[in-house]
mmCIF file of C-alpha atoms in Angstrom:
data_model
loop_
_atom_site.group_PDB
_atom_site.id
_atom_site.type_symbol
_atom_site.label_atom_id
_atom_site.label_comp_id
_atom_site.label_asym_id
_atom_site.label_seq_id
_atom_site.Cartn_x
_atom_site.Cartn_y
_atom_site.Cartn_z
ATOM 1 C CA MET A 1 -67.849 -100.092 34.766
ATOM 2 C CA SER A 2 -67.169 -97.267 37.206
ATOM 3 C CA TYR A 3 -64.237 -94.923 36.581
ATOM 4 C CA ASP A 4 -62.485 -92.625 39.054
ATOM 5 C CA TYR A 5 -62.841 -89.597 36.783
ATOM 6 C CA ILE A 6 -65.489 -88.176 34.473
ATOM 7 C CA LEU A 7 -65.276 -87.492 30.745
ATOM 8 C CA SER A 8 -67.476 -84.564 29.778
ATOM 9 C CA CYS A 9 -68.416 -82.445 26.759
ATOM 10 C CA CYS A 10 -71.246 -80.398 25.253
ATOM 11 C CA THR A 11 -73.775 -81.840 22.825
ATOM 12 C CA TYR A 12 -71.765 -81.078 19.684
ATOM 13 C CA THR A 13 -70.651 -84.677 19.072
ATOM 14 C CA ASP A 14 -73.507 -85.839 16.782
ATOM 15 C CA PHE A 15 -73.831 -88.890 19.044
ATOM 16 C CA SER A 16 -77.138 -90.202 20.339
ATOM 17 C CA ALA A 17 -77.946 -90.101 24.045
ATOM 18 C CA GLN A 18 -77.669 -93.893 24.063
ATOM 19 C CA LYS A 19 -74.162 -93.822 22.580
ATOM 20 C CA MET A 20 -73.040 -91.226 25.121
ATOM 21 C CA LYS A 21 -74.368 -93.495 27.858
ATOM 22 C CA GLU A 22 -72.553 -96.511 26.414
ATOM 23 C CA LEU A 23 -69.286 -94.535 26.329
ATOM 24 C CA ASP A 24 -69.979 -93.195 29.851
ATOM 25 C CA ILE A 25 -69.586 -89.581 28.731
ATOM 26 C CA ARG A 26 -71.458 -86.847 30.588
ATOM 27 C CA TYR A 27 -72.744 -83.858 28.683
ATOM 28 C CA ILE A 28 -74.388 -80.456 28.948
ATOM 29 C CA CYS A 29 -77.062 -79.559 26.375
ATOM 30 C CA THR A 30 -76.437 -76.536 24.169
ATOM 31 C CA PRO A 31 -79.079 -73.953 23.179
ATOM 32 C CA TYR A 32 -80.400 -73.068 19.768
ATOM 33 C CA MET A 33 -83.299 -70.934 18.570
ATOM 34 C CA MET A 34 -85.894 -71.730 15.948
ATOM 35 C CA ASP A 35 -88.253 -68.965 14.849
ATOM 36 C CA GLY A 36 -87.427 -67.038 18.007
ATOM 37 C CA LYS A 37 -88.061 -69.860 20.488
ATOM 38 C CA THR A 38 -85.201 -71.375 22.524
ATOM 39 C CA TYR A 39 -84.593 -75.123 22.536
ATOM 40 C CA TYR A 40 -81.769 -77.307 23.841
ATOM 41 C CA ASP A 41 -79.867 -79.851 21.796
ATOM 42 C CA ASP A 42 -80.522 -83.008 23.819
ATOM 43 C CA LEU A 43 -79.200 -85.338 21.121
ATOM 44 C CA GLY A 44 -82.518 -85.810 19.378
ATOM 45 C CA GLU A 45 -84.438 -86.891 22.463
ATOM 46 C CA THR A 46 -87.022 -84.065 22.314
ATOM 47 C CA THR A 47 -86.913 -82.954 18.672
ATOM 48 C CA SER A 48 -85.925 -85.537 16.078
ATOM 49 C CA TYR A 49 -83.253 -84.481 13.623
ATOM 50 C CA ALA A 50 -85.606 -85.345 10.769
ATOM 51 C CA ASP A 51 -88.183 -82.877 12.109
ATOM 52 C CA PHE A 52 -85.502 -80.250 12.698
ATOM 53 C CA TYR A 53 -84.174 -80.325 9.137
ATOM 54 C CA LYS A 54 -87.658 -80.542 7.682
ATOM 55 C CA ALA A 55 -88.510 -77.328 9.526
ATOM 56 C CA MET A 56 -85.411 -75.666 8.066
ATOM 57 C CA GLU A 57 -86.337 -76.807 4.573
ATOM 58 C CA ASN A 58 -89.772 -75.287 5.138
ATOM 59 C CA GLY A 59 -88.235 -71.901 5.968
ATOM 60 C CA ALA A 60 -87.704 -71.952 9.740
ATOM 61 C CA ILE A 61 -85.066 -69.452 10.886
ATOM 62 C CA THR A 62 -82.472 -70.934 13.239
ATOM 63 C CA SER A 63 -79.659 -69.457 15.297
ATOM 64 C CA THR A 64 -77.591 -70.374 18.337
ATOM 65 C CA SER A 65 -76.299 -68.880 21.572
ATOM 66 C CA GLN A 66 -73.502 -70.210 23.718
ATOM 67 C CA LEU A 67 -73.722 -71.565 27.236
ATOM 68 C CA ASN A 68 -72.576 -69.009 29.793
ATOM 69 C CA GLN A 69 -70.260 -69.254 32.777
ATOM 70 C CA ASP A 70 -73.065 -69.723 35.303
ATOM 71 C CA GLU A 71 -74.642 -72.568 33.328
ATOM 72 C CA PHE A 72 -71.295 -74.363 33.173
ATOM 73 C CA ALA A 73 -70.672 -73.732 36.882
ATOM 74 C CA GLU A 74 -73.999 -75.333 37.805
ATOM 75 C CA TYR A 75 -73.247 -78.313 35.550
ATOM 76 C CA PHE A 76 -69.686 -78.838 36.838
ATOM 77 C CA ARG A 77 -70.768 -78.365 40.456
ATOM 78 C CA GLU A 78 -73.185 -81.302 40.267
ATOM 79 C CA LEU A 79 -70.481 -83.514 38.740
ATOM 80 C CA LEU A 80 -67.885 -82.531 41.333
ATOM 81 C CA LYS A 81 -70.316 -83.317 44.134
ATOM 82 C CA GLU A 82 -69.967 -86.951 43.045
ATOM 83 C CA GLY A 83 -66.402 -86.820 44.352
ATOM 84 C CA LYS A 84 -64.703 -87.417 40.990
ATOM 85 C CA ASP A 85 -62.278 -85.406 38.899
ATOM 86 C CA ILE A 86 -63.226 -84.202 35.395
ATOM 87 C CA ILE A 87 -61.848 -83.798 31.886
ATOM 88 C CA HIS A 88 -64.157 -81.518 29.912
ATOM 89 C CA VAL A 89 -63.567 -81.355 26.150
ATOM 90 C CA SER A 90 -64.982 -78.236 24.498
ATOM 91 C CA LEU A 91 -66.067 -77.308 21.008
ATOM 92 C CA SER A 92 -63.292 -75.592 19.038
ATOM 93 C CA SER A 93 -62.491 -72.090 20.282
ATOM 94 C CA GLY A 94 -62.076 -71.180 16.611
ATOM 95 C CA LEU A 95 -65.820 -71.684 16.092
ATOM 96 C CA SER A 96 -67.346 -70.475 19.355
ATOM 97 C CA GLY A 97 -66.598 -68.742 22.637
ATOM 98 C CA VAL A 98 -68.149 -71.596 24.609
ATOM 99 C CA SER A 99 -64.706 -72.900 25.584
ATOM 100 C CA ASN A 100 -63.994 -69.619 27.365
ATOM 101 C CA SER A 101 -67.276 -69.848 29.278
ATOM 102 C CA ALA A 102 -66.249 -73.312 30.458
ATOM 103 C CA ARG A 103 -62.782 -72.042 31.418
ATOM 104 C CA LEU A 104 -64.194 -69.248 33.568
ATOM 105 C CA ALA A 105 -66.559 -71.673 35.296
ATOM 106 C CA ILE A 106 -63.707 -74.077 35.970
ATOM 107 C CA GLU A 107 -61.712 -71.341 37.710
ATOM 108 C CA THR A 108 -64.666 -70.847 40.058
ATOM 109 C CA MET A 109 -64.999 -74.588 40.623
ATOM 110 C CA LYS A 110 -61.338 -74.869 41.577
ATOM 111 C CA GLN A 111 -62.019 -72.452 44.416
ATOM 112 C CA GLU A 112 -65.164 -74.263 45.535
ATOM 113 C CA PHE A 113 -63.602 -77.742 45.253
ATOM 114 C CA PRO A 114 -59.866 -77.229 45.946
ATOM 115 C CA ASP A 115 -59.266 -80.971 46.348
ATOM 116 C CA ARG A 116 -60.723 -81.872 42.952
ATOM 117 C CA LYS A 117 -58.999 -81.815 39.564
ATOM 118 C CA ILE A 118 -60.811 -80.416 36.534
ATOM 119 C CA TYR A 119 -59.104 -80.181 33.158
ATOM 120 C CA LEU A 120 -60.316 -78.311 30.088
ATOM 121 C CA VAL A 121 -59.323 -79.406 26.567
ATOM 122 C CA ASP A 122 -60.030 -77.036 23.679
ATOM 123 C CA SER A 123 -60.672 -79.762 21.131
ATOM 124 C CA LEU A 124 -60.149 -77.565 18.046
ATOM 125 C CA ALA A 125 -62.801 -79.961 16.717
ATOM 126 C CA ALA A 126 -66.522 -80.071 16.021
ATOM 127 C CA ALA A 127 -69.445 -82.348 15.155
ATOM 128 C CA ALA A 128 -68.582 -86.035 14.707
ATOM 129 C CA GLY A 129 -64.907 -84.987 14.775
ATOM 130 C CA LEU A 130 -65.435 -84.090 18.412
ATOM 131 C CA GLY A 131 -67.339 -87.359 18.638
ATOM 132 C CA LEU A 132 -64.357 -89.338 17.347
ATOM 133 C CA LEU A 133 -62.098 -87.560 19.848
ATOM 134 C CA MET A 134 -64.495 -88.374 22.697
ATOM 135 C CA GLU A 135 -64.895 -92.023 21.693
ATOM 136 C CA THR A 136 -61.121 -92.386 21.525
ATOM 137 C CA ALA A 137 -60.793 -90.776 24.966
ATOM 138 C CA SER A 138 -63.409 -93.170 26.332
ATOM 139 C CA ASP A 139 -61.526 -96.131 24.865
ATOM 140 C CA LEU A 140 -58.233 -94.969 26.386
ATOM 141 C CA ARG A 141 -59.844 -94.478 29.781
ATOM 142 C CA ALA A 142 -61.308 -98.001 29.557
ATOM 143 C CA GLN A 143 -57.795 -99.299 28.849
ATOM 144 C CA GLY A 144 -56.655 -97.830 32.159
ATOM 145 C CA MET A 145 -55.263 -94.414 31.208
ATOM 146 C CA GLY A 146 -55.325 -92.035 34.157
ATOM 147 C CA ILE A 147 -56.692 -88.515 34.066
ATOM 148 C CA GLU A 148 -53.385 -86.639 33.714
ATOM 149 C CA GLU A 149 -52.108 -89.040 31.061
ATOM 150 C CA LEU A 150 -55.345 -88.807 29.086
ATOM 151 C CA TYR A 151 -55.401 -85.014 29.335
ATOM 152 C CA ASN A 152 -51.849 -84.882 27.955
ATOM 153 C CA TRP A 153 -52.707 -87.387 25.215
ATOM 154 C CA LEU A 154 -55.657 -85.291 24.074
ATOM 155 C CA GLU A 155 -53.557 -82.124 23.978
ATOM 156 C CA ASP A 156 -50.750 -83.900 22.112
ATOM 157 C CA ASN A 157 -52.978 -85.603 19.531
ATOM 158 C CA LYS A 158 -56.020 -83.387 18.903
ATOM 159 C CA LEU A 159 -54.457 -81.760 15.822
ATOM 160 C CA ARG A 160 -54.087 -85.186 14.190
ATOM 161 C CA LEU A 161 -57.868 -85.348 13.899
ATOM 162 C CA HIS A 162 -58.907 -84.246 10.406
ATOM 163 C CA HIS A 163 -62.228 -82.630 9.440
ATOM 164 C CA TRP A 164 -63.072 -82.404 5.727
ATOM 165 C CA PHE A 165 -66.520 -81.469 4.527
ATOM 166 C CA PHE A 166 -68.563 -79.997 1.723
ATOM 167 C CA THR A 167 -72.017 -78.587 1.208
ATOM 168 C CA THR A 168 -74.395 -78.799 -1.721
ATOM 169 C CA ASP A 169 -76.549 -75.953 -0.364
ATOM 170 C CA LEU A 170 -74.897 -72.631 0.502
ATOM 171 C CA THR A 171 -78.075 -70.982 1.822
ATOM 172 C CA TYR A 172 -77.244 -71.198 5.514
ATOM 173 C CA PHE A 173 -73.526 -70.531 5.047
ATOM 174 C CA VAL A 174 -74.514 -67.256 3.334
ATOM 175 C CA ARG A 175 -77.082 -66.449 6.020
ATOM 176 C CA GLY A 176 -74.492 -67.004 8.748
ATOM 177 C CA GLY A 177 -71.885 -64.847 7.009
ATOM 178 C CA ARG A 178 -69.463 -67.692 6.299
ATOM 179 C CA VAL A 179 -69.953 -67.243 2.545
ATOM 180 C CA SER A 180 -70.664 -63.898 0.851
ATOM 181 C CA LYS A 181 -73.994 -63.368 -0.899
ATOM 182 C CA ALA A 182 -72.210 -62.905 -4.226
ATOM 183 C CA SER A 183 -70.233 -66.145 -3.820
ATOM 184 C CA GLY A 184 -73.388 -67.931 -2.730
ATOM 185 C CA PHE A 185 -75.287 -66.752 -5.792
ATOM 186 C CA ILE A 186 -72.489 -67.675 -8.191
ATOM 187 C CA GLY A 187 -72.000 -71.001 -6.430
ATOM 188 C CA GLY A 188 -75.671 -71.824 -6.823
ATOM 189 C CA VAL A 189 -75.732 -70.943 -10.500
ATOM 190 C CA LEU A 190 -72.545 -72.897 -11.270
ATOM 191 C CA ASN A 191 -73.358 -75.827 -8.965
ATOM 192 C CA ILE A 192 -70.253 -75.161 -6.843
ATOM 193 C CA CYS A 193 -69.717 -77.408 -3.819
ATOM 194 C CA PRO A 194 -67.095 -75.773 -1.565
ATOM 195 C CA LEU A 195 -64.636 -78.184 0.064
ATOM 196 C CA MET A 196 -63.677 -76.997 3.544
ATOM 197 C CA ASN A 197 -61.768 -78.180 6.562
ATOM 198 C CA VAL A 198 -61.003 -77.163 10.133
ATOM 199 C CA SER A 199 -57.581 -75.532 10.505
ATOM 200 C CA ASN A 200 -54.948 -75.976 13.206
ATOM 201 C CA GLN A 201 -56.588 -73.020 14.972
ATOM 202 C CA GLY A 202 -59.935 -74.780 14.899
ATOM 203 C CA LYS A 203 -61.397 -72.425 12.296
ATOM 204 C CA LEU A 204 -63.523 -73.236 9.280
ATOM 205 C CA ILE A 205 -61.424 -72.704 6.133
ATOM 206 C CA PRO A 206 -62.576 -73.026 2.477
ATOM 207 C CA ARG A 207 -59.974 -75.063 0.586
ATOM 208 C CA ALA A 208 -61.400 -75.588 -2.911
ATOM 209 C CA LYS A 209 -64.366 -74.664 -5.103
ATOM 210 C CA ILE A 210 -65.488 -77.790 -6.902
ATOM 211 C CA ARG A 211 -68.190 -77.950 -9.536
ATOM 212 C CA GLY A 212 -70.623 -80.809 -9.064
ATOM 213 C CA LYS A 213 -71.287 -83.398 -6.372
ATOM 214 C CA LYS A 214 -69.471 -86.301 -7.986
ATOM 215 C CA LYS A 215 -66.246 -84.303 -8.233
ATOM 216 C CA VAL A 216 -66.395 -83.146 -4.630
ATOM 217 C CA PHE A 217 -67.101 -86.735 -3.512
ATOM 218 C CA ALA A 218 -63.893 -87.838 -5.253
ATOM 219 C CA GLU A 219 -61.880 -84.905 -3.911
ATOM 220 C CA ILE A 220 -62.784 -85.482 -0.273
ATOM 221 C CA VAL A 221 -61.582 -89.077 -0.614
ATOM 222 C CA GLU A 222 -58.340 -87.796 -2.175
ATOM 223 C CA ARG A 223 -57.795 -85.511 0.828
ATOM 224 C CA MET A 224 -58.188 -88.519 3.097
ATOM 225 C CA LYS A 225 -55.622 -90.445 1.042
ATOM 226 C CA LYS A 226 -53.196 -87.550 1.407
ATOM 227 C CA HIS A 227 -53.594 -86.952 5.137
ATOM 228 C CA ALA A 228 -54.681 -90.226 6.803
ATOM 229 C CA ASP A 229 -52.163 -92.243 8.814
ATOM 230 C CA ASN A 230 -50.439 -94.582 6.331
ATOM 231 C CA GLY A 231 -52.523 -93.332 3.418
ATOM 232 C CA THR A 232 -54.824 -95.966 1.948
ATOM 233 C CA GLN A 233 -53.473 -98.443 4.534
ATOM 234 C CA TYR A 234 -55.153 -96.390 7.251
ATOM 235 C CA SER A 235 -56.359 -98.739 9.975
ATOM 236 C CA GLY A 236 -58.136 -96.330 12.299
ATOM 237 C CA LYS A 237 -61.781 -95.343 12.582
ATOM 238 C CA CYS A 238 -63.550 -93.108 10.090
ATOM 239 C CA PHE A 239 -66.614 -91.139 11.124
ATOM 240 C CA MET A 240 -68.943 -89.150 8.907
ATOM 241 C CA CYS A 241 -71.888 -86.862 9.535
ATOM 242 C CA ASN A 242 -74.520 -85.284 7.346
ATOM 243 C CA SER A 243 -77.411 -82.850 7.485
ATOM 244 C CA ALA A 244 -80.464 -84.357 5.779
ATOM 245 C CA CYS A 245 -78.431 -85.817 2.883
ATOM 246 C CA GLU A 246 -77.750 -89.350 4.034
ATOM 247 C CA ASP A 247 -77.655 -90.766 0.510
ATOM 248 C CA ASP A 248 -74.706 -88.517 -0.333
ATOM 249 C CA ALA A 249 -72.960 -89.554 2.875
ATOM 250 C CA LYS A 250 -73.513 -93.246 2.129
ATOM 251 C CA GLU A 251 -72.053 -92.826 -1.361
ATOM 252 C CA VAL A 252 -68.908 -91.178 0.012
ATOM 253 C CA ALA A 253 -68.673 -93.838 2.745
ATOM 254 C CA ALA A 254 -68.784 -96.596 0.114
ATOM 255 C CA MET A 255 -65.955 -94.901 -1.792
ATOM 256 C CA ILE A 256 -63.867 -94.676 1.383
ATOM 257 C CA GLU A 257 -64.489 -98.309 2.318
ATOM 258 C CA ALA A 258 -63.505 -99.409 -1.195
ATOM 259 C CA GLN A 259 -60.216 -97.488 -1.130
ATOM 260 C CA PHE A 260 -59.266 -97.983 2.533
ATOM 261 C CA PRO A 261 -59.530 -101.753 3.052
ATOM 262 C CA ASN A 262 -57.945 -101.769 6.531
ATOM 263 C CA LEU A 263 -60.396 -99.444 8.279
ATOM 264 C CA ASP A 264 -61.270 -100.233 11.871
ATOM 265 C CA GLY A 265 -64.825 -101.322 11.067
ATOM 266 C CA LYS A 266 -67.247 -99.713 8.672
ATOM 267 C CA VAL A 267 -67.469 -95.959 8.225
ATOM 268 C CA GLN A 268 -69.875 -94.734 10.911
ATOM 269 C CA ILE A 269 -72.398 -92.132 9.725
ATOM 270 C CA PHE A 270 -74.114 -89.723 12.126
ATOM 271 C CA THR A 271 -76.595 -86.867 11.730
ATOM 272 C CA ILE A 272 -75.332 -83.352 12.411
ATOM 273 C CA GLY A 273 -76.980 -82.123 15.600
ATOM 274 C CA THR A 274 -79.279 -79.156 15.970
ATOM 275 C CA THR A 275 -76.766 -76.551 17.179
ATOM 276 C CA ILE A 276 -74.200 -77.038 14.423
ATOM 277 C CA GLY A 277 -76.976 -77.886 11.963
ATOM 278 C CA SER A 278 -78.493 -74.471 12.670
ATOM 279 C CA HIS A 279 -75.479 -73.014 10.837
ATOM 280 C CA THR A 280 -74.921 -75.593 8.109
ATOM 281 C CA GLY A 281 -78.516 -76.205 7.121
ATOM 282 C CA PRO A 282 -79.330 -79.271 5.009
ATOM 283 C CA GLY A 283 -76.839 -80.551 2.441
ATOM 284 C CA THR A 284 -73.558 -80.854 4.379
ATOM 285 C CA VAL A 285 -71.392 -83.998 4.489
ATOM 286 C CA ALA A 286 -68.240 -84.312 6.629
ATOM 287 C CA VAL A 287 -65.488 -86.909 6.970
ATOM 288 C CA PHE A 288 -63.283 -87.379 10.064
ATOM 289 C CA PHE A 289 -60.169 -89.510 10.519
ATOM 290 C CA TRP A 290 -56.747 -89.621 12.239
ATOM 291 C CA GLY A 291 -53.777 -88.439 10.214
ATOM 292 C CA ASP A 292 -50.837 -86.074 10.009
ATOM 293 C CA GLU A 293 -50.854 -82.996 12.211
ATOM 294 C CA ARG A 294 -52.876 -80.065 10.925
ATOM 295 C CA VAL A 295 -50.368 -77.283 10.260
ATOM 296 C CA ASP A 296 -52.558 -74.563 8.733
#
């Protein structure tokens, strides 16, 4: 089906290239570095996620850089040449400056294409949370929602999208400065699995220090009970993602499916992509769902 406007994002969604095609979402690939060499996250097309995480487990050093204004301008220019308007949904500004790069490029595009509309949504989301937001936007567009209405819907509802996650390996959180070396050492010795979420400012916030995987599994389900629309009667979609710990993700998914009988389909599990995975490393599991508005 052909639409009169384009949905766009960067490759932070944890979706496959095939799924993005099915949803008719356009995307720009984001850069990451491994052992000093630059690669682009093309949704697993060039480097499989299994190979990526295996390299990290074997000691590869990873980092990321953000797309700049000129790269976004080139990307948007090619889309606008198709004669369609655009909604571009960015990674949370609380996690990266990439949203600002997109904003600056859009200002340039408005001068080059004064008859075209181009909207920027700071998702305040990441990973499969951004994926759930994009899939919902695609569904609403398919139902006939126009560009202005969809833009307003995204702005009005993006804080209802919850992100809860934990890690069983603090190595990369310490390396990236998100956890102190002392806390990382103590956490490793005591088998601490930090429970975190994304705040209403789109920032990564530690919420609890939980000892042992089984306890953190139970606690993340409790957070979903507390915050999901209609509690355990939640009837929306639930997405999950993981970084090389699919068995843990499947165990949490089974717990969610058992306690939320009205879910819209099974819990969908994705692999964390290479750019975000460069910061989490192996051992992270995240849960995403629609609920009450994030207020802190």
